[in-house]
Backbone as numpy.savetxt, mean C-alpha at the origin, in Angstrom:
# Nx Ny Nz CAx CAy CAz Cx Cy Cz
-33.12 20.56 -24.65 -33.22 19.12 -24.79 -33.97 18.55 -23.60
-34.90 17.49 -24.02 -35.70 17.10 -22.52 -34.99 16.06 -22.21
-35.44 15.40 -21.03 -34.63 14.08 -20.51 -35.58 12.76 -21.34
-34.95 11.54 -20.83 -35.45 10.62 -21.46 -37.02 10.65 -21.45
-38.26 10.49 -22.52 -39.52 10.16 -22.39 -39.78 9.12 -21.73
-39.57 8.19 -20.73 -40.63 7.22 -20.58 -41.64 7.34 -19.20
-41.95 6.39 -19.54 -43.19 6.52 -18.30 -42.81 6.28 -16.66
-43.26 6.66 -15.60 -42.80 6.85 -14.87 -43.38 5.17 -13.79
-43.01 5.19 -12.68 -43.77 3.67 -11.50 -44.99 4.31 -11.72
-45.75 5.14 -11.91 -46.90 4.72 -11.14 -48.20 5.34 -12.71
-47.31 4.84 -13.97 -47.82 5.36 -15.76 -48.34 6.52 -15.62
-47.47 7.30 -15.14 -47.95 8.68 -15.77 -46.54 8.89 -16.57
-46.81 9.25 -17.69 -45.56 9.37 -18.23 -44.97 10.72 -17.81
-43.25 11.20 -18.08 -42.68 12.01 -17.39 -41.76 12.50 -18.57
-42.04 13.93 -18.78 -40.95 14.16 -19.88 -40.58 15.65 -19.72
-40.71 15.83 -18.36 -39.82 16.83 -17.59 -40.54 17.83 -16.73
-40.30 18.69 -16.09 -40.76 19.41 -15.31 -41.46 20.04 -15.97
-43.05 20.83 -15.13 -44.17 21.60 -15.18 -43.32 23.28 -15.71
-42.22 23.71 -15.35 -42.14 24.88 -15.19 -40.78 24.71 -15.93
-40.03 26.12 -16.31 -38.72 25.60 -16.49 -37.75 26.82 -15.96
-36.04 26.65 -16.77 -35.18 27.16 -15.72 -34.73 26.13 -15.08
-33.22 26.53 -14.61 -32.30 25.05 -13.78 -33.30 24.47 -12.46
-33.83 25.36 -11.77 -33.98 25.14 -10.40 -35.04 23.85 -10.41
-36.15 24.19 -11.61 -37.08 23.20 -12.15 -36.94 22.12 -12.58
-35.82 22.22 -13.23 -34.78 20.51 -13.77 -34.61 19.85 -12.64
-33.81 20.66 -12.23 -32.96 20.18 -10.57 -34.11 19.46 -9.79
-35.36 19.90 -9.61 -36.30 19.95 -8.76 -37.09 18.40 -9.21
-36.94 18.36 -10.77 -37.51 17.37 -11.17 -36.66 16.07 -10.97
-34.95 16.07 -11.42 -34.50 15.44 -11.78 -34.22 14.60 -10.30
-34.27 15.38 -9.15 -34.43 14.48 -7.51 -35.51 14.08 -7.41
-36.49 14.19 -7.73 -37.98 13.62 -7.77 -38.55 12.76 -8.88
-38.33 12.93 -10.04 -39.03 12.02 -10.87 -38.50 10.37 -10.78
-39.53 9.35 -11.07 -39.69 8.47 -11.05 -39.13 7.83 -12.65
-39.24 8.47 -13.44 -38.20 8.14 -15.08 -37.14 7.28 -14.52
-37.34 5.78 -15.07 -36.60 4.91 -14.47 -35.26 5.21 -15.38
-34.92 5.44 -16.37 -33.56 6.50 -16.73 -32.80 7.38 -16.08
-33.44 8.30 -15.53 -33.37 9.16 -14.59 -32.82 8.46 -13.50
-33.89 7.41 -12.52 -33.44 7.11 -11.50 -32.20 6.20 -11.19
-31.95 5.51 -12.66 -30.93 4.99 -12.68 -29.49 5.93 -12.18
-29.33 6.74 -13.64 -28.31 7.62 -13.02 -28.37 8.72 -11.84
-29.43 8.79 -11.33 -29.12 9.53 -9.88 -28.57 8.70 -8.87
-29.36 7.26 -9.06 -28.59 6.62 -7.39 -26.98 6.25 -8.42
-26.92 6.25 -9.68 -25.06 6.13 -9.71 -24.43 7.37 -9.35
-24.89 8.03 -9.38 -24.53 9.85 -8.83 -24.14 9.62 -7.42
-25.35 9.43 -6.67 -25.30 9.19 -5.45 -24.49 8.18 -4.81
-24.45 6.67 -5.29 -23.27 5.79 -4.73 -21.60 6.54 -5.29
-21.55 6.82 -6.19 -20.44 7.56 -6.79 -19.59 8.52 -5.90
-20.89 9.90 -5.01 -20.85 10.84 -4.29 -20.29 10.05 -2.68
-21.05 9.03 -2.42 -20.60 8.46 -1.25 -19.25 7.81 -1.54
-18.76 7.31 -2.58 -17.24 6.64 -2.70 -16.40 8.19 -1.99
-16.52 8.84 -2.84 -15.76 10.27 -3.06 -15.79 10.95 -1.34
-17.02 10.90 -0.84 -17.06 11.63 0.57 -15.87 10.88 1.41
-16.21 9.09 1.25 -14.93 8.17 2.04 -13.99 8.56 1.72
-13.87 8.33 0.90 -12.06 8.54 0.03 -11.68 9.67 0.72
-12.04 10.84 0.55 -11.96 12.31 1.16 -11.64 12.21 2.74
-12.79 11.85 3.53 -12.58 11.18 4.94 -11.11 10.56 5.22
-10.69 9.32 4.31 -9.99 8.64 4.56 -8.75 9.59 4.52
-8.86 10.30 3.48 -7.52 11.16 2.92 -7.28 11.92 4.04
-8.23 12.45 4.73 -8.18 13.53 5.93 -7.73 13.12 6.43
-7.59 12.04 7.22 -7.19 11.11 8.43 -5.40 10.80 8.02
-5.58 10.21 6.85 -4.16 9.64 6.55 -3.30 10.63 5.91
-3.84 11.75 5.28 -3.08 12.88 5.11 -1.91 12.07 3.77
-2.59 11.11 3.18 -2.02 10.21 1.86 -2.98 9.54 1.00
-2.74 10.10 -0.44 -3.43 9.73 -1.29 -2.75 9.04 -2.05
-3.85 7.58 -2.61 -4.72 7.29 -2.56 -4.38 6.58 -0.92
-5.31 6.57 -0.42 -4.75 6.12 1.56 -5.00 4.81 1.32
-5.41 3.97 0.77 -5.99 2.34 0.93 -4.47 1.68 -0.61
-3.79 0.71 -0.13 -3.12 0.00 -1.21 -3.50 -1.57 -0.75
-3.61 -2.24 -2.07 -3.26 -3.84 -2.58 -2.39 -4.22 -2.35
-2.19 -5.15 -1.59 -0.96 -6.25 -1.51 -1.25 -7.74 -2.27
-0.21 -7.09 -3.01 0.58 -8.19 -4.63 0.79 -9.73 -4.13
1.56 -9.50 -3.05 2.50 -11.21 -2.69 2.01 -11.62 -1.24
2.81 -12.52 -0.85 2.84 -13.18 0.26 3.82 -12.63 1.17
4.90 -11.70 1.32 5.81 -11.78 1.66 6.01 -11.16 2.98
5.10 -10.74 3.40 4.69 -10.12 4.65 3.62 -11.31 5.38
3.24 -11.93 4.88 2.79 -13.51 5.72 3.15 -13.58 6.95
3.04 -14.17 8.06 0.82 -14.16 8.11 0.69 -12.67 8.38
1.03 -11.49 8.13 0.73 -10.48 8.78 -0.63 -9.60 7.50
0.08 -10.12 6.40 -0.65 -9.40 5.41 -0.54 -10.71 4.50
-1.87 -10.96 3.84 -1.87 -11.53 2.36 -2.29 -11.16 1.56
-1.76 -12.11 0.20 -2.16 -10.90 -0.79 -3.58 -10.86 -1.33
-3.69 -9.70 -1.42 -5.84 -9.61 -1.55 -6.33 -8.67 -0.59
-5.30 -8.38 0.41 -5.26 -7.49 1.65 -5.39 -5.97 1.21
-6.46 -5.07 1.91 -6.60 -3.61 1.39 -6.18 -3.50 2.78
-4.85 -2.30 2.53 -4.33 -1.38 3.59 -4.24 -0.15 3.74
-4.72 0.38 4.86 -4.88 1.40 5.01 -3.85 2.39 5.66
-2.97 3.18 5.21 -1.72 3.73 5.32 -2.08 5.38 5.62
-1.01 5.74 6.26 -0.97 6.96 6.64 0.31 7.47 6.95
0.51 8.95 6.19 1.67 9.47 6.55 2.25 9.44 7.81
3.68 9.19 7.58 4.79 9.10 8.64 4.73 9.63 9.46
4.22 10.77 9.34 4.72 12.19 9.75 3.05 12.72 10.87
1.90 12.03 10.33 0.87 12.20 10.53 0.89 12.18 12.46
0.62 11.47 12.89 1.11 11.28 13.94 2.11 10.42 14.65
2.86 11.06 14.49 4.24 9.92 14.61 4.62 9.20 16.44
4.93 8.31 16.43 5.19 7.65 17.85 6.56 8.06 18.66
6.45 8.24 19.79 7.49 8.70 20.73 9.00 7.96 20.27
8.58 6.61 19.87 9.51 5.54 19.97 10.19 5.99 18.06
9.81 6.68 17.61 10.06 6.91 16.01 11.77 7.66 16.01
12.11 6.55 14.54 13.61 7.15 14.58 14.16 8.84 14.15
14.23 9.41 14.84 14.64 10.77 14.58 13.43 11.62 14.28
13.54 12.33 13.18 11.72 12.70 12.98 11.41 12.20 11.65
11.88 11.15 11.23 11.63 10.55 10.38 9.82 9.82 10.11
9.49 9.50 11.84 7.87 9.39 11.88 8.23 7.70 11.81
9.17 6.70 11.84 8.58 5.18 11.55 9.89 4.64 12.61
9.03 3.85 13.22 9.85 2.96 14.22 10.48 1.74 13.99
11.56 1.14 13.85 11.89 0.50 13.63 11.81 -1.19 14.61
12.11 -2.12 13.49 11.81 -3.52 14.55 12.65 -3.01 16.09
13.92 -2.69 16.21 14.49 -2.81 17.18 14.41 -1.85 18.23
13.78 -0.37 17.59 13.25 0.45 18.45 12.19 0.07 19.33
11.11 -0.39 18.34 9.84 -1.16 18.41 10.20 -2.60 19.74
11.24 -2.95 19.57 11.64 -4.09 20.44 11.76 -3.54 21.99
12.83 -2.42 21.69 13.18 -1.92 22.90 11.88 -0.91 24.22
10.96 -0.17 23.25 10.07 0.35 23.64 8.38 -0.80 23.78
8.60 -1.61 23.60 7.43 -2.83 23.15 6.34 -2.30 22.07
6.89 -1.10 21.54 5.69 -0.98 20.27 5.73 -1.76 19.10
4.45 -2.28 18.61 4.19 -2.82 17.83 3.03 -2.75 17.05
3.13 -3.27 15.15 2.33 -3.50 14.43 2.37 -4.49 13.79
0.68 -4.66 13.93 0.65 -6.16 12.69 1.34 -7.31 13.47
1.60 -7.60 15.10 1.64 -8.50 15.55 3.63 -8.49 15.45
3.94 -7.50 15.28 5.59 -7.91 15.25 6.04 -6.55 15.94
7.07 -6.12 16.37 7.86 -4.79 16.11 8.25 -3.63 15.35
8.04 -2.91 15.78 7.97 -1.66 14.35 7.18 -1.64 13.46
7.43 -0.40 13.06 6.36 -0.15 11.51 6.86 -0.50 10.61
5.86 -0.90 9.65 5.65 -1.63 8.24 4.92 -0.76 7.43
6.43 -0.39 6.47 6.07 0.80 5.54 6.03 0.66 4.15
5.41 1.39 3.49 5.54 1.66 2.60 6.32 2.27 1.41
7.03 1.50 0.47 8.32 2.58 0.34 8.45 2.24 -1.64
9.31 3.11 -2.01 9.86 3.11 -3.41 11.30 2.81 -4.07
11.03 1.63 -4.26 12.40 1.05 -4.40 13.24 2.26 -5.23
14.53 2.02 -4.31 15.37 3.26 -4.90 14.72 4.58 -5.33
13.73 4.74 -4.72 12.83 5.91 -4.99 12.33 6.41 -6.03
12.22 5.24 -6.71 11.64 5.19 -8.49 9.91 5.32 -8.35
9.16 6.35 -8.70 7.95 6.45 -8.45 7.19 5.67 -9.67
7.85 5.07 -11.04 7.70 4.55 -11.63 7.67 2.85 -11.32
8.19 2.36 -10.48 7.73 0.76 -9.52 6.98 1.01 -8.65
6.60 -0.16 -8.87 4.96 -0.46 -7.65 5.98 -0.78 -6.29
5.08 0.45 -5.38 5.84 0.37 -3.98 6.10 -1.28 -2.98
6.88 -0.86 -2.56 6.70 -2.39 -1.75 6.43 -2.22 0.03
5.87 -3.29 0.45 5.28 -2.75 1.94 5.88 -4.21 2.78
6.88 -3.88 3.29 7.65 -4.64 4.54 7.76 -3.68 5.93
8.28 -4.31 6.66 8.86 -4.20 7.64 10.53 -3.27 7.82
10.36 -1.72 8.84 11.47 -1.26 8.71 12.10 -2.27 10.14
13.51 -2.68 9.34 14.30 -3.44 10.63 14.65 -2.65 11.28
15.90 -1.70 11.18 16.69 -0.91 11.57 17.48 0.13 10.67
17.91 1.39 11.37 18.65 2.32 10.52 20.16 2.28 11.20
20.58 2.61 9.15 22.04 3.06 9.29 21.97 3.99 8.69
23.56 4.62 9.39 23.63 5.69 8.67 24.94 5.77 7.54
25.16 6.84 6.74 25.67 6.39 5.77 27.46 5.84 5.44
27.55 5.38 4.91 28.79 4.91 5.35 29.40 4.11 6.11
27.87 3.36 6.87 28.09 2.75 7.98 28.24 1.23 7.94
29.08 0.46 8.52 29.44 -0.67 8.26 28.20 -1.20 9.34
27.20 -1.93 8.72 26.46 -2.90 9.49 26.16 -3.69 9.86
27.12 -4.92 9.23 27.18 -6.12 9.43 26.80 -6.62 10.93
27.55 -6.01 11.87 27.04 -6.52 13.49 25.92 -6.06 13.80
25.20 -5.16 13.08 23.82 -4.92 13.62 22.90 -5.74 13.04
22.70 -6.55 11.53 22.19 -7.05 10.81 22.26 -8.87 11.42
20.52 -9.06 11.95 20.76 -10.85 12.60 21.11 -11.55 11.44
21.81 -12.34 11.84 22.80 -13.05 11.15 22.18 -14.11 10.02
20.88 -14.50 10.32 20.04 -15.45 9.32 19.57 -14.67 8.29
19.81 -13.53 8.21 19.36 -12.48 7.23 19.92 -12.02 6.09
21.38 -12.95 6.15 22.45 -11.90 4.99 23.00 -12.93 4.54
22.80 -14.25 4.00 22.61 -15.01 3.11 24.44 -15.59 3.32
24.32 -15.28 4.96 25.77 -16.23 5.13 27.05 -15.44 4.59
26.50 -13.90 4.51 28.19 -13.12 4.26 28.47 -12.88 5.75
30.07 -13.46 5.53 31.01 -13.23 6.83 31.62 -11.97 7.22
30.95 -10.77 6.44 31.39 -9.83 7.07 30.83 -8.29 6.06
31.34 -7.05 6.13 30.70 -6.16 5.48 30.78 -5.87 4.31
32.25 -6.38 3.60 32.33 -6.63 2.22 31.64 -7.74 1.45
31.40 -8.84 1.99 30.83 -9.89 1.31 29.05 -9.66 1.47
28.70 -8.11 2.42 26.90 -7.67 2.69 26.80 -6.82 1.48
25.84 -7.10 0.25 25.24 -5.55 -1.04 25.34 -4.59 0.41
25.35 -3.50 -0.32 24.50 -2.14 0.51 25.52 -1.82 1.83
26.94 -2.49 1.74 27.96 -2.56 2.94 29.01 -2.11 2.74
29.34 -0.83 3.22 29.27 -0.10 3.85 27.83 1.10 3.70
27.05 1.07 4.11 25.75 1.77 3.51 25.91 3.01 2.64
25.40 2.99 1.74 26.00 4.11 0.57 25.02 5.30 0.48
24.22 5.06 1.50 23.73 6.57 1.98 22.76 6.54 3.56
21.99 7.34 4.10 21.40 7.05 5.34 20.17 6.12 5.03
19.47 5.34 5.69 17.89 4.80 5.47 17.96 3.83 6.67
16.39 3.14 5.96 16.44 2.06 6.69 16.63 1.03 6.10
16.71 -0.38 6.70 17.01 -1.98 6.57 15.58 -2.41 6.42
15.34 -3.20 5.81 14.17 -3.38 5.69 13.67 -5.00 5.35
12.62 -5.67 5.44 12.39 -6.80 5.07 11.22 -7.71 5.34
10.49 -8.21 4.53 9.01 -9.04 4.57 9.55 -9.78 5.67
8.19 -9.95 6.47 8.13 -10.80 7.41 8.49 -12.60 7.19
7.82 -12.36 5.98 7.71 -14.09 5.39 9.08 -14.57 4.42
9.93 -13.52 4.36 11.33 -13.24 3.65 12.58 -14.00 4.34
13.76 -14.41 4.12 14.50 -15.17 5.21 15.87 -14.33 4.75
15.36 -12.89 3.70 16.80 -11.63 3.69 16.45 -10.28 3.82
17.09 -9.40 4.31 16.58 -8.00 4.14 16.56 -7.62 2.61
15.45 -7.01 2.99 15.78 -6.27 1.05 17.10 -5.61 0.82
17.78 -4.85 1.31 18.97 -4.35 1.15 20.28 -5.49 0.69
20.42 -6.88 1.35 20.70 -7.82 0.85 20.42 -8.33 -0.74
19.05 -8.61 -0.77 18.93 -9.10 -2.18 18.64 -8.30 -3.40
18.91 -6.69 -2.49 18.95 -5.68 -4.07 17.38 -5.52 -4.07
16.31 -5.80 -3.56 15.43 -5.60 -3.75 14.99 -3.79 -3.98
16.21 -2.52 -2.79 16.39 -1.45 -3.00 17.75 -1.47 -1.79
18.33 0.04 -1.96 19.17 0.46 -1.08 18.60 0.51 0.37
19.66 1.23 1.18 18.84 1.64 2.16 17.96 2.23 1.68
16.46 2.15 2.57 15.06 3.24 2.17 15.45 4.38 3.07
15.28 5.64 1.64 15.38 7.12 2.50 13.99 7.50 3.15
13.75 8.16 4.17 12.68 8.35 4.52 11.76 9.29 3.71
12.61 9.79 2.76 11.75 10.18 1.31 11.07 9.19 0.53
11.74 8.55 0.63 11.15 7.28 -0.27 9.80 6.56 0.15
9.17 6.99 1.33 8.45 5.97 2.40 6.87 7.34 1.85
5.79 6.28 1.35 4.77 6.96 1.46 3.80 6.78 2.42
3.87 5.77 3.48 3.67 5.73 4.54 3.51 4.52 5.17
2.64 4.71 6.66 2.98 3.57 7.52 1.50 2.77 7.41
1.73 1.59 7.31 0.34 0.77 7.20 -0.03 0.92 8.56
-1.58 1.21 8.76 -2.44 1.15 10.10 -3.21 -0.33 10.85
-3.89 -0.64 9.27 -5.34 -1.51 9.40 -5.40 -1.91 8.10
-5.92 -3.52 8.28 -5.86 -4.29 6.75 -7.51 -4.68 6.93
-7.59 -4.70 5.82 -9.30 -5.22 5.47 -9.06 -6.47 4.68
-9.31 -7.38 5.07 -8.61 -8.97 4.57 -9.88 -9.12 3.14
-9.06 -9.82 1.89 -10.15 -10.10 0.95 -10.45 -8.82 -0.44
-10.58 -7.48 0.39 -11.46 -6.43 -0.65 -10.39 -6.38 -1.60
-8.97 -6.08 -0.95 -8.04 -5.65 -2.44 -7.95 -6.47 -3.72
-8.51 -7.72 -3.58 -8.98 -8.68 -4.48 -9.82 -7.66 -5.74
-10.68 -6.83 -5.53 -11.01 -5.97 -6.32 -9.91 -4.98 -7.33
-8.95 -4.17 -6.08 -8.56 -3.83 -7.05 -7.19 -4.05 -7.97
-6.78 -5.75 -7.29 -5.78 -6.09 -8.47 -6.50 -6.54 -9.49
-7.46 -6.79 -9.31 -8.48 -7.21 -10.32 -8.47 -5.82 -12.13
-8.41 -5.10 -11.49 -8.88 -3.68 -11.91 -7.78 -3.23 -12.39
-6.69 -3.13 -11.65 -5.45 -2.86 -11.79 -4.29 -4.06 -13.06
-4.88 -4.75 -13.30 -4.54 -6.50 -14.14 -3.20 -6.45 -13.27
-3.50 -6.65 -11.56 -2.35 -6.94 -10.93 -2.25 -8.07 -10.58
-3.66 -8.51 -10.67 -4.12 -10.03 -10.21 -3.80 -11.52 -10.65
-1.91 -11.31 -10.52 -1.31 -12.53 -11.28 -0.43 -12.87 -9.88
-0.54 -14.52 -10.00 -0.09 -15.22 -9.05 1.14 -15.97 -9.65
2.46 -15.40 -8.99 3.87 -15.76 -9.51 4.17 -17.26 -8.87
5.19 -17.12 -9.47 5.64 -18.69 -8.99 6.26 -19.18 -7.23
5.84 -19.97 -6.75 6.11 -20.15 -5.38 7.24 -20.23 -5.17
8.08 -19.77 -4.44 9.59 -19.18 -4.23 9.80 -19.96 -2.26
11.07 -21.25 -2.43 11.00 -21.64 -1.34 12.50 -21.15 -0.53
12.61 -20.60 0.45 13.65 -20.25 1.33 14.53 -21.06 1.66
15.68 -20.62 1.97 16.40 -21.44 2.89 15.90 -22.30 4.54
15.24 -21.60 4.92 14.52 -21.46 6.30 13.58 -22.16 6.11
13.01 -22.96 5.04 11.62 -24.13 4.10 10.46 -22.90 4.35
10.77 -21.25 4.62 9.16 -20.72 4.47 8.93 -20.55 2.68
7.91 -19.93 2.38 7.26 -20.01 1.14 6.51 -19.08 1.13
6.69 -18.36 -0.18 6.06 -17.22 -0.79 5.18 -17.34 -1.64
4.73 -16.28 -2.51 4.17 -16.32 -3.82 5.18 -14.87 -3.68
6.22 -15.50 -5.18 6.17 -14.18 -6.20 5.46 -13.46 -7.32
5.67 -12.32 -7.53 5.19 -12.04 -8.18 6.00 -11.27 -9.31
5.28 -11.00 -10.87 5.89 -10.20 -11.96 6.72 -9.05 -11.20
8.13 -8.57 -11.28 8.18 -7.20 -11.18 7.50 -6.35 -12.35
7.23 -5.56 -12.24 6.74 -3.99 -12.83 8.26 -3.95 -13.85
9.41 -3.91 -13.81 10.07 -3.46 -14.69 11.15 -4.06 -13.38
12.15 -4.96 -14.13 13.36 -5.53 -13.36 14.38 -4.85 -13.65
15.02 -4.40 -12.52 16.49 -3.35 -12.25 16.80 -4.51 -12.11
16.67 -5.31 -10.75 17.86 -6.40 -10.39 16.89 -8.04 -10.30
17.37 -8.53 -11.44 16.11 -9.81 -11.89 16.13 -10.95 -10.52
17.12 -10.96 -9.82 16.93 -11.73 -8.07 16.39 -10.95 -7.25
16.01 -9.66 -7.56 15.44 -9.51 -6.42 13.84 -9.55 -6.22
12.82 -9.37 -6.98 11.75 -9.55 -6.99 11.28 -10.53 -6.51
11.47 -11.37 -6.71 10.94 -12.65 -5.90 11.23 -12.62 -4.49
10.98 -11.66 -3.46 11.30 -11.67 -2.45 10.69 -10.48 -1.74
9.19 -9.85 -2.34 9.28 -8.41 -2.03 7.45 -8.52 -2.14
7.05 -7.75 -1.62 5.30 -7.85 -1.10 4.89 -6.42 -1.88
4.31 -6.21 -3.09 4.58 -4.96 -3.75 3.14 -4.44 -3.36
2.76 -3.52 -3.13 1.40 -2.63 -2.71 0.81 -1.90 -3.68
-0.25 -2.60 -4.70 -1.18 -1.62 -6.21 -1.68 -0.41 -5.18
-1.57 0.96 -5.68 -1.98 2.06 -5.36 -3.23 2.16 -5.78
């Protein structure tokens, strides 16, 4: 079969190489001017350069796909949504200040050692509610860890737990297994509070956000039909969100309170 007949930039028409055998195709198909041809080589070629990044990126972050969309507001001002983030395993190079070898530092570790991301304390991870790989991950802030069984009420700041006076009146109290506490910056409860998930196991965590590229992920909620703007959700505290659809509601209060990350 020959390639397309037409004529080439400069009318000589082109309807395949002088000689034949692959090497002759090959030879032609980087050289000829067949505006058919040249079409799909430079899509070959921009295509080949997506794939080399991606690859790059993967190397580095040692997590695929390494770049996620942020859905909501709820990490405000640190992240908005339209924000492409660039994440990398826990484990990848993990910080001195990291809880156990879990690889992610928490706000209060982060407090005590002065490390910080994204302008606050601790890392801001990536995680799977209740470790359902079937929901779109959500990307907050780890507060602090308990461990299991552990009554946390005195460790948990007090504007955070929606005014329960103690560990029975806290969800997730006495902690019903090890993780972390967790919660959007722009949020006025921990997720563990509003059911958003349990404690997060450090299984659950696909990694730690690095670097945001403000604007591009606009593409791919676009792509993804993630690109729906929920209803504005106002706090106790007068801050303000955008929620968004959950993916599939376990607990119908808690979504509105959670910054979900399109893969």
């Amino acid at each position: 079969m020959s390639p397309p007949d037409e004529s080439s930039s400069d009318g000589i028409r082109d309807t395949g190489p002088d000689g034949s055998g692959p090497v002759a195709w090959i030879r032609w198909f980087r050289h000829t001017d067949n505006g058919t041809v040249v079409f799909v080589r430079e899509m070959l070629e921009s295509a080949a350069v997506v794939v080399a990044i991606g690859l790059i990126l993967f190397a580095v972050s040692g997590v695929w796909p390494p770049m996620v969309a942020v859905e909501s507001g709820s990490m405000q001002p640190q992240m908005y949504r339209g924000d492409l983030i660039f994440i990398m395993d826990q484990h990848r190079f993990p910080p001195d200040a990291a809880h156990g070898d879990t690889g992610v530092v928490t706000y209060q570790e982060g407090k005590d050692t002065g490390y910080q991301k994204f302008n606050d304390y601790g890392d801001v991870v990536i995680y799977l509610r209740y470790g359902r790989s079937d929901e779109t991950p959500v990307i907050h802030r780890a507060r602090f860890w308990v461990d299991k069984g552990e009554n946390w009420y005195d460790k948990a700041n007090k504007d955070y737990i929606l005014g329960a006076e103690n560990c029975q009146e806290l969800p997730n109290c006495p902690a019903p297994h090890a993780g972390f506490i967790t919660k959007g910056d722009n949020n006025g409860e921990y997720d563990q509070v509003v059911r958003i998930s349990d404690p997060v196991k450090p299984e659950w965590i696909r990694g730690t956000a690095e670097l945001k590229i403000p604007w591009l992920g606009h593409v791919r909620l676009f792509f993804s039909k993630a690109a729906v703007i929920g209803p504005t959700v106002t706090q106790q505290d007068g801050t303000s969100y955008s929620a968004i659809p959950p993916v599939q509601q376990i607990h119908p209060t808690a979504d509105t309170s959670r910054s979900a990350a399109t893969v």
